[in-house]
mmCIF file of C-alpha atoms and ligand atoms in Angstrom:
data_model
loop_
_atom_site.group_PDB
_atom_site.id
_atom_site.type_symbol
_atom_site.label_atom_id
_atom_site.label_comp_id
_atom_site.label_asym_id
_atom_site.label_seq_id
_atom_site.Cartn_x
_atom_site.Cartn_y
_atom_site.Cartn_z
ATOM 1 C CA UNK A 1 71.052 54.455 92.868
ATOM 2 C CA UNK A 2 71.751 50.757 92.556
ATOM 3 C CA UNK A 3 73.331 50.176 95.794
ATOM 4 C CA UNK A 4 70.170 51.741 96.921
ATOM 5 C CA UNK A 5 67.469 49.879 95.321
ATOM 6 C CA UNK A 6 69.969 46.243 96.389
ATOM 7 C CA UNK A 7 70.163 47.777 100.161
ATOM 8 C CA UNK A 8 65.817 48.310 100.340
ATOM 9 C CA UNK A 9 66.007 44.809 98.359
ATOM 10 C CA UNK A 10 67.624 42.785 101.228
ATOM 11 C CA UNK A 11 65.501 44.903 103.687
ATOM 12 C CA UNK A 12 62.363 44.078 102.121
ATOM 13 C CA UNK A 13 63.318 39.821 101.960
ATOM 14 C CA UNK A 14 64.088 39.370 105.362
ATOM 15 C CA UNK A 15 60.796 39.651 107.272
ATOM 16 C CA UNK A 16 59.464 37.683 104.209
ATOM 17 C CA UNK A 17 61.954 34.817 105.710
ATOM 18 C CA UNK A 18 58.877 33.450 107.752
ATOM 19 C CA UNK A 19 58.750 31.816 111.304
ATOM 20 C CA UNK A 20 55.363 29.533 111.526
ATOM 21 C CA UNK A 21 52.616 30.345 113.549
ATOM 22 C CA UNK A 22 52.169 28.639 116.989
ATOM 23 C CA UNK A 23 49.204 25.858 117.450
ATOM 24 C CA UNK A 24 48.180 25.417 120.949
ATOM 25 C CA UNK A 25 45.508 22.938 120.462
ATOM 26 C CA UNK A 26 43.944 21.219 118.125
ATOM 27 C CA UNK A 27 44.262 19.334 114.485
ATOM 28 C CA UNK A 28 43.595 20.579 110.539
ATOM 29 C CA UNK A 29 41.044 18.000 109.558
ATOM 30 C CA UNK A 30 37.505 18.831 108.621
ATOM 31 C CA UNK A 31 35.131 19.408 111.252
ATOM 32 C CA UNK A 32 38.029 20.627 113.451
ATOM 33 C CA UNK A 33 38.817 23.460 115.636
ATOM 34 C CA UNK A 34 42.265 25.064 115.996
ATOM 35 C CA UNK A 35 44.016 27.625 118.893
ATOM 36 C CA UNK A 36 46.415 29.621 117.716
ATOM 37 C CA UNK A 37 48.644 31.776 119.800
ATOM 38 C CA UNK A 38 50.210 35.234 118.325
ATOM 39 C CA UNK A 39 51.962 38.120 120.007
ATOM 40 C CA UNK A 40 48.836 40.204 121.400
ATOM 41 C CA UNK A 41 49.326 43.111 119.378
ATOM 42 C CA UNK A 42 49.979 41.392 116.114
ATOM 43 C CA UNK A 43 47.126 41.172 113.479
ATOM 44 C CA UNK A 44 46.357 38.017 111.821
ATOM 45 C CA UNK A 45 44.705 37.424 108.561
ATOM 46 C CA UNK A 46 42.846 33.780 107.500
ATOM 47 C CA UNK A 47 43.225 33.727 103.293
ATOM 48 C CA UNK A 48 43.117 37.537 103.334
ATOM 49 C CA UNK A 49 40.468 38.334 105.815
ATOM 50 C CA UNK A 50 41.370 39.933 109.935
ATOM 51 C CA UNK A 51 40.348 37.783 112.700
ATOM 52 C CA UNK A 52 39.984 38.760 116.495
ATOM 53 C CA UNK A 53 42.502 38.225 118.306
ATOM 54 C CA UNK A 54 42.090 37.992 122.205
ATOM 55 C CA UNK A 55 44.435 40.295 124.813
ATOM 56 C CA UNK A 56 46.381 37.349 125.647
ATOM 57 C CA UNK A 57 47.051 36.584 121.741
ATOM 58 C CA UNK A 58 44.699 34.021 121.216
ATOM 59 C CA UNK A 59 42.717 33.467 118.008
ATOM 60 C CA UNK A 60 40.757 30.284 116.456
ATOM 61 C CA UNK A 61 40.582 28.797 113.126
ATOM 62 C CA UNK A 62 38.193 25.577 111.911
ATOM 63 C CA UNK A 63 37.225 23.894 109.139
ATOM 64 C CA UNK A 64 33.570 22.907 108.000
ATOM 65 C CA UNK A 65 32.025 19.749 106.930
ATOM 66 C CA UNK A 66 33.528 19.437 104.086
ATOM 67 C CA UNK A 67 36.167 21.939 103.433
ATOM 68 C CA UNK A 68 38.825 20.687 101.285
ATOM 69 C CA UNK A 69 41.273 23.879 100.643
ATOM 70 C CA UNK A 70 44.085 25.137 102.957
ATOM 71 C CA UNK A 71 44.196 27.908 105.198
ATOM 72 C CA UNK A 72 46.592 30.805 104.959
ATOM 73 C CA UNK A 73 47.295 32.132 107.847
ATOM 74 C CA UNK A 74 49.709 35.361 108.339
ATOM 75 C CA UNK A 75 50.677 36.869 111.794
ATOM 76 C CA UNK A 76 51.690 40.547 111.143
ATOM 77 C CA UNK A 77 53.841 41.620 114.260
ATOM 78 C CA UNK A 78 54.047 44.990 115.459
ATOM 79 C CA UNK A 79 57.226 45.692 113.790
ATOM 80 C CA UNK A 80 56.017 45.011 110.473
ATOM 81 C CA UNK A 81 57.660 41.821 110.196
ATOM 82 C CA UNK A 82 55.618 38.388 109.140
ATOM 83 C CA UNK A 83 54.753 34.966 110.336
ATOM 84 C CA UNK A 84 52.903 32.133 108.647
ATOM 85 C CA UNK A 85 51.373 28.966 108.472
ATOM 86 C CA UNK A 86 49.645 26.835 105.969
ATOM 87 C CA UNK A 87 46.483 24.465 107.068
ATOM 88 C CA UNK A 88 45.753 21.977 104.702
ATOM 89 C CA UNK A 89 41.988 19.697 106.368
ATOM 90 C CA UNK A 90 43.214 16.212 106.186
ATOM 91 C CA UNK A 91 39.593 14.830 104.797
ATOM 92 C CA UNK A 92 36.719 12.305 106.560
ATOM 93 C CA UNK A 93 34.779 10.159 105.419
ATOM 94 C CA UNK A 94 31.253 10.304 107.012
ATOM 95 C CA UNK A 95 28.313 7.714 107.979
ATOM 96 C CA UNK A 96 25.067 7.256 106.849
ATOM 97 C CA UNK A 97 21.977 7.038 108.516
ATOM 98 C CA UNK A 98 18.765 5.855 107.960
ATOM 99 C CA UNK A 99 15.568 7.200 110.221
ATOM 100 C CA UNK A 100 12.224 6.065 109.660
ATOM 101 C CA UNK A 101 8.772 6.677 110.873
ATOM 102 C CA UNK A 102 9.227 10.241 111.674
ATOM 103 C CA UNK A 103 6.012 12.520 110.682
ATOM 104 C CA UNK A 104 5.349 13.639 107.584
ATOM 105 C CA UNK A 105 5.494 17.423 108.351
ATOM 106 C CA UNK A 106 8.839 17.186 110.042
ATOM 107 C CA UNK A 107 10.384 15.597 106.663
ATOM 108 C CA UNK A 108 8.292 17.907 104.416
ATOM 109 C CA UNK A 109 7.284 20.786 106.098
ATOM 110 C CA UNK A 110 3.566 22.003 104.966
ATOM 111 C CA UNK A 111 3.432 25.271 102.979
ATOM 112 C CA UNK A 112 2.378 27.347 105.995
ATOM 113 C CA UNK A 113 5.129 26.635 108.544
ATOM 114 C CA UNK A 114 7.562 27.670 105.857
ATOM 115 C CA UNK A 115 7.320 31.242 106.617
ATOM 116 C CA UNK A 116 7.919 30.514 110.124
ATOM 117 C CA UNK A 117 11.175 28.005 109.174
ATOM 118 C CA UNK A 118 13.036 30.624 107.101
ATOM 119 C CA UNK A 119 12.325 33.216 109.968
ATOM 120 C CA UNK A 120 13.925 30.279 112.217
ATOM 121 C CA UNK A 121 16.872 30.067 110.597
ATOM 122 C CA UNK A 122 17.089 34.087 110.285
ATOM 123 C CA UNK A 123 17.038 33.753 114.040
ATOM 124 C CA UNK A 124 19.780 31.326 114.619
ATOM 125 C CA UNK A 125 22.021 32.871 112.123
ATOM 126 C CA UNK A 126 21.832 36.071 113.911
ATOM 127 C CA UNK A 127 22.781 34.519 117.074
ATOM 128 C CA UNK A 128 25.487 32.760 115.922
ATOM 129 C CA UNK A 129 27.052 35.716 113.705
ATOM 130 C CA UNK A 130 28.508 37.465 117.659
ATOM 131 C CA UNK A 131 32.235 38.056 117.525
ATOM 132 C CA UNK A 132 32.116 38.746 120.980
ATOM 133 C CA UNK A 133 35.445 39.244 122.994
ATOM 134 C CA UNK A 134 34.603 37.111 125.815
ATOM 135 C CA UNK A 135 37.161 34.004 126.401
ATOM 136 C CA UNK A 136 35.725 30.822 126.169
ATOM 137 C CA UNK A 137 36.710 29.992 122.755
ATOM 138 C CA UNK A 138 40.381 29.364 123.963
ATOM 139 C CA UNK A 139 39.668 26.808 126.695
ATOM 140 C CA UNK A 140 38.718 23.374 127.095
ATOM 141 C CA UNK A 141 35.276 21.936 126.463
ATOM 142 C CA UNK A 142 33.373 19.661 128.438
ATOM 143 C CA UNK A 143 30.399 17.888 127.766
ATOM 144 C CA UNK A 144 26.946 19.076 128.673
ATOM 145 C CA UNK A 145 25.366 15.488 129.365
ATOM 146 C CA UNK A 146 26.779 12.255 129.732
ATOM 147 C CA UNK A 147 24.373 9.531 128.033
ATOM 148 C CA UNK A 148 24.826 7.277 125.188
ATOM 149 C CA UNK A 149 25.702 9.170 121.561
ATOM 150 C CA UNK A 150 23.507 7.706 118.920
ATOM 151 C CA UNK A 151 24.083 10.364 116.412
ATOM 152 C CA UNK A 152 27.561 11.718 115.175
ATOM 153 C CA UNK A 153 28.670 14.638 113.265
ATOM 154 C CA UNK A 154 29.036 14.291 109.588
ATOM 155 C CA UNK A 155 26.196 11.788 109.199
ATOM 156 C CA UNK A 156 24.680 11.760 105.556
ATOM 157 C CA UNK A 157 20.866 11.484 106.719
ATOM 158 C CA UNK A 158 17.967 9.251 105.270
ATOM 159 C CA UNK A 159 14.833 10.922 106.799
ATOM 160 C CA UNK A 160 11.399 8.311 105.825
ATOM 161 C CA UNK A 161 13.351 7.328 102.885
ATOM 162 C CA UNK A 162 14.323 10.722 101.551
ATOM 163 C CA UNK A 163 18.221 12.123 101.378
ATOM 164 C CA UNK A 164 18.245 15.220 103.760
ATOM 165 C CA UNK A 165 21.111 17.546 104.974
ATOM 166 C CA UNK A 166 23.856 16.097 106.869
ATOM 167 C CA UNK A 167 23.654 16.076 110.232
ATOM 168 C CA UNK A 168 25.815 18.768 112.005
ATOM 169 C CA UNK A 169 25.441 17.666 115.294
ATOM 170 C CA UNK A 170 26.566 14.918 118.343
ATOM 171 C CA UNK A 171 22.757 13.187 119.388
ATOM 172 C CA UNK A 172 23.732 11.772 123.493
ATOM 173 C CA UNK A 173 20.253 9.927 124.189
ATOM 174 C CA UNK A 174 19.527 10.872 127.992
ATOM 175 C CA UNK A 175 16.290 10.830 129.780
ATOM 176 C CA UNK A 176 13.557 13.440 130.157
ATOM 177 C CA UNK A 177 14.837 16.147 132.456
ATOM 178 C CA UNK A 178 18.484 15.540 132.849
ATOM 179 C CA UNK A 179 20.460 18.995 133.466
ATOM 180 C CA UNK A 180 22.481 20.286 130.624
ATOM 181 C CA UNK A 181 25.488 22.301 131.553
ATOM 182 C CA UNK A 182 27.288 24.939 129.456
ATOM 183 C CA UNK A 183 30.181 23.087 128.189
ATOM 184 C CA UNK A 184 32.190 26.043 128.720
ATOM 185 C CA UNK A 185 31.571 29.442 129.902
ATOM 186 C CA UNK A 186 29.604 32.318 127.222
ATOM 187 C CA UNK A 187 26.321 34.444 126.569
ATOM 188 C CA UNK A 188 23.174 33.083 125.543
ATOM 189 C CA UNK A 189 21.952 34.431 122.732
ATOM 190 C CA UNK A 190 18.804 32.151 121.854
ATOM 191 C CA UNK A 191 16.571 30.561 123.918
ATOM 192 C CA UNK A 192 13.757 29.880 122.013
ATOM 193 C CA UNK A 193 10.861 27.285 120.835
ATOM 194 C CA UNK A 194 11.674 26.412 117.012
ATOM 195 C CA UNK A 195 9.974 24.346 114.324
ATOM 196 C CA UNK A 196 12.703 22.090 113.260
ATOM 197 C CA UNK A 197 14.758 22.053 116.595
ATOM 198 C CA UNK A 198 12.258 22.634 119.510
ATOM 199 C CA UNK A 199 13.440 24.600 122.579
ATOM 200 C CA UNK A 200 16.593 25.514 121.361
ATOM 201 C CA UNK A 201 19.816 27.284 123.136
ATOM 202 C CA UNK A 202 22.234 29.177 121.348
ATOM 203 C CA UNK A 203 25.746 29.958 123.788
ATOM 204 C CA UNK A 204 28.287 32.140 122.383
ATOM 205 C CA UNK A 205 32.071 31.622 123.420
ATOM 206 C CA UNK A 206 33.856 34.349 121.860
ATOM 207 C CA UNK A 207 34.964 34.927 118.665
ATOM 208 C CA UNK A 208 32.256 33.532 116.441
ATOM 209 C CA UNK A 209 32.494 29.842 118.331
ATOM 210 C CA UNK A 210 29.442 28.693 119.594
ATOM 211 C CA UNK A 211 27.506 25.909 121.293
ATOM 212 C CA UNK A 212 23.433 25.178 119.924
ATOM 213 C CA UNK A 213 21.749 22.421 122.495
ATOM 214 C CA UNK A 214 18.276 21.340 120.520
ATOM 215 C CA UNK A 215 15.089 19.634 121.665
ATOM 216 C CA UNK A 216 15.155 20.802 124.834
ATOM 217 C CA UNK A 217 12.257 20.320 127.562
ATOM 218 C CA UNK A 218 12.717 23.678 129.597
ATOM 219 C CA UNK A 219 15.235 26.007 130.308
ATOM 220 C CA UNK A 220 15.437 29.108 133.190
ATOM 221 C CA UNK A 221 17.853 31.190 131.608
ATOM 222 C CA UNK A 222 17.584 34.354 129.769
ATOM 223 C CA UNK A 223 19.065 35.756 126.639
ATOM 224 C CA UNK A 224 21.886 37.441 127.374
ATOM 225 C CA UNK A 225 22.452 36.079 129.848
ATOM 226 C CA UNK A 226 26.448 35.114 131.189
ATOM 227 C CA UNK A 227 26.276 31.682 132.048
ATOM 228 C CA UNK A 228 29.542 29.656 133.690
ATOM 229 C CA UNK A 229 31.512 26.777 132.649
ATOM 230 C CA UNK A 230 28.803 23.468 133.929
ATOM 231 C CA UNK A 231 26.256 25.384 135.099
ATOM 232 C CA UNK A 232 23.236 24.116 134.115
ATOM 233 C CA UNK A 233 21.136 25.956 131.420
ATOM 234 C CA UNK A 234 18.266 23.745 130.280
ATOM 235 C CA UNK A 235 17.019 20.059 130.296
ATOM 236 C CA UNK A 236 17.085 17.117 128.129
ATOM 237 C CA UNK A 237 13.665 16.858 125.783
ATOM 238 C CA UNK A 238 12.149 15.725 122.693
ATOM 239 C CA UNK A 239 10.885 19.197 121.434
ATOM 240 C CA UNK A 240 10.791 19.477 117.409
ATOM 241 C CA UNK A 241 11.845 16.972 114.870
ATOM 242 C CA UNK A 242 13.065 14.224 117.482
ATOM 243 C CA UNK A 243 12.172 10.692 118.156
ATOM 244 C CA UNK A 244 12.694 10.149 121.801
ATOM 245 C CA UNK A 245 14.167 12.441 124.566
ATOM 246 C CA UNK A 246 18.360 13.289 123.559
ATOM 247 C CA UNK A 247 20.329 16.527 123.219
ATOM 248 C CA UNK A 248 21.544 17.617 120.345
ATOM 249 C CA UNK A 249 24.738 19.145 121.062
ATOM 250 C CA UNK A 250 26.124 21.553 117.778
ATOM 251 C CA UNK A 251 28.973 23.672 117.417
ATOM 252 C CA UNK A 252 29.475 26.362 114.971
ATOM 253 C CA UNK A 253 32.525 28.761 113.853
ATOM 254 C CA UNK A 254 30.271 31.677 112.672
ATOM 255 C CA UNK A 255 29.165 29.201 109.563
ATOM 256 C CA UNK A 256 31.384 26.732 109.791
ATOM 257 C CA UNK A 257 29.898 23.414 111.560
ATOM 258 C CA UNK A 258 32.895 22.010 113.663
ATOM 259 C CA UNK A 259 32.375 18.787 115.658
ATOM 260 C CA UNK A 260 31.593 18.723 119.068
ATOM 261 C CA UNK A 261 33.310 15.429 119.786
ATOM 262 C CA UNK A 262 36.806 16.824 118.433
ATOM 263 C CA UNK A 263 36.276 19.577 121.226
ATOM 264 C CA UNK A 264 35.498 18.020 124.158
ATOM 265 C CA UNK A 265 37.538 14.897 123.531
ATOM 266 C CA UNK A 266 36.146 11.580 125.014
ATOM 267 C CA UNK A 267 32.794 11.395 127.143
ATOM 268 C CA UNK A 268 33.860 10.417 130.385
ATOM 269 C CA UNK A 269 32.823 7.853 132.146
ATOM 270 C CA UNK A 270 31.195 9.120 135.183
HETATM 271 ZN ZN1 ZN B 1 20.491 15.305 116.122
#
């Protein structure tokens, strides 16, 4: 009986003897987006909780704003066995910024556009929330306009004096009309005139990742819509709460806000 209970002992420690999971791209620091690559049939768990992975064993991982506790990631293989891997966000300080002279109703809503805000934001949760099984999620981002960034992620925001919520997104000042391409390939899910945001876009990569362009001045596409990698989807405006014509470029991991400028790396040039 003892030699039996030592024998399932020894069995039961060595798949607990853990390789780490592979990184393909990408950094733990808040704000940040991670690939990670797994055997395609294994299953892979984020502090307790499945994620997709893709048929070529990819799956993503990010951290928000201002997450501060690791991720625990564990790969289980097909033949039972384990692999893991510890994120830990290395932590960011953020800017502040002051903007002044905005209207009064786009700092304090009045009373009766309130209904139509929280329906709004119903909206754009819904078309973020798609854990679709298309690819785009894995590759590499480009940037939907080239222009002059006058707004980074993070940014604590001073709105006509008042302390408002941070500001999620990358702000590329462009002129009126200039073509915004889909940074990388997805579905639309939104296209739609909003209080806060204007003519908004909502483009869904795969696995809960997905791109929101704001203040747009027209668009030709359709939800649902499968849109490629630079093809253009709308045009640079200054629809909603917005002082002058610039996208908004936002990215989101289901809830989590990621930044943009992590993704795509540099702006080029030309
Ligand atoms: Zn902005």
């Amino acid at each position: 009986m003892r030699i039996i209970l030592l024998y399932l002992l020894a069995f039961s420690i060595i798949p607990n003897i853990a390789e780490s999971i592979e990184i393909t791209r990408g950094k733990p620091l808040q704000g940040g987006l991670l690939v990670i690559k797994v055997d395609n049939d294994s299953k892979l768990t984020v502090n307790g909780k499945t994620i997709p992975v893709s048929l070529n064993g990819k799956a993503i991982v990010g951290f928000h704003r201002d997450e501060k506790e690791p991720l625990h990631l564990i790969e289980t293989l097909r033949d039972g066995s384990k692999k893991k891997l510890i994120l830990k966000p290395k932590l960011r300080v953020y800017q502040e910024q002051r903007i002044n002279g905005l209207p009064k109703n786009m700092v304090t809503p009045p009373e009766k556009v309130l209904k139509r805000i929280r329906e709004d934001r119903k909206q754009v949760a819904k078309a973020r929330s798609y854990l679709t099984s298309i690819n785009g999620f894995e590759k590499v981002f480009s940037w939907p306009i080239k222009g002059i960034i006058t707004g980074t992620y993070g940014t604590k925001r001073i709105l006509n004096g008042k302390p408002r919520a941070p500001h999620y997104g990358i702000d590329i000042a462009a002129p009126m009309g200039t073509p915004v391409r889909a940074p990388q390939a997805g579905i639309i899910r939104m296209a739609k005139n909003l209080y806060f945001t204007g003519l908004t876009i909502i483009l869904d990569h795969g696995h809960g990742l997905s791109s929101t362009f704001l203040h747009l001045s027209g668009t030709k596409i359709q939800v649902g819509q499968k849109v490629k990698k630079n093809q253009i989807i709308g045009n640079v405006g200054s629809t909603g709460r917005s002082t002058g014509p610039h996208l908004d470029w936002r990215i989101n991991l289901l809830k989590k806000r990621l930044d943009p400028h992590l993704i795509a790396g540099t702006m080029p040039n030309k």
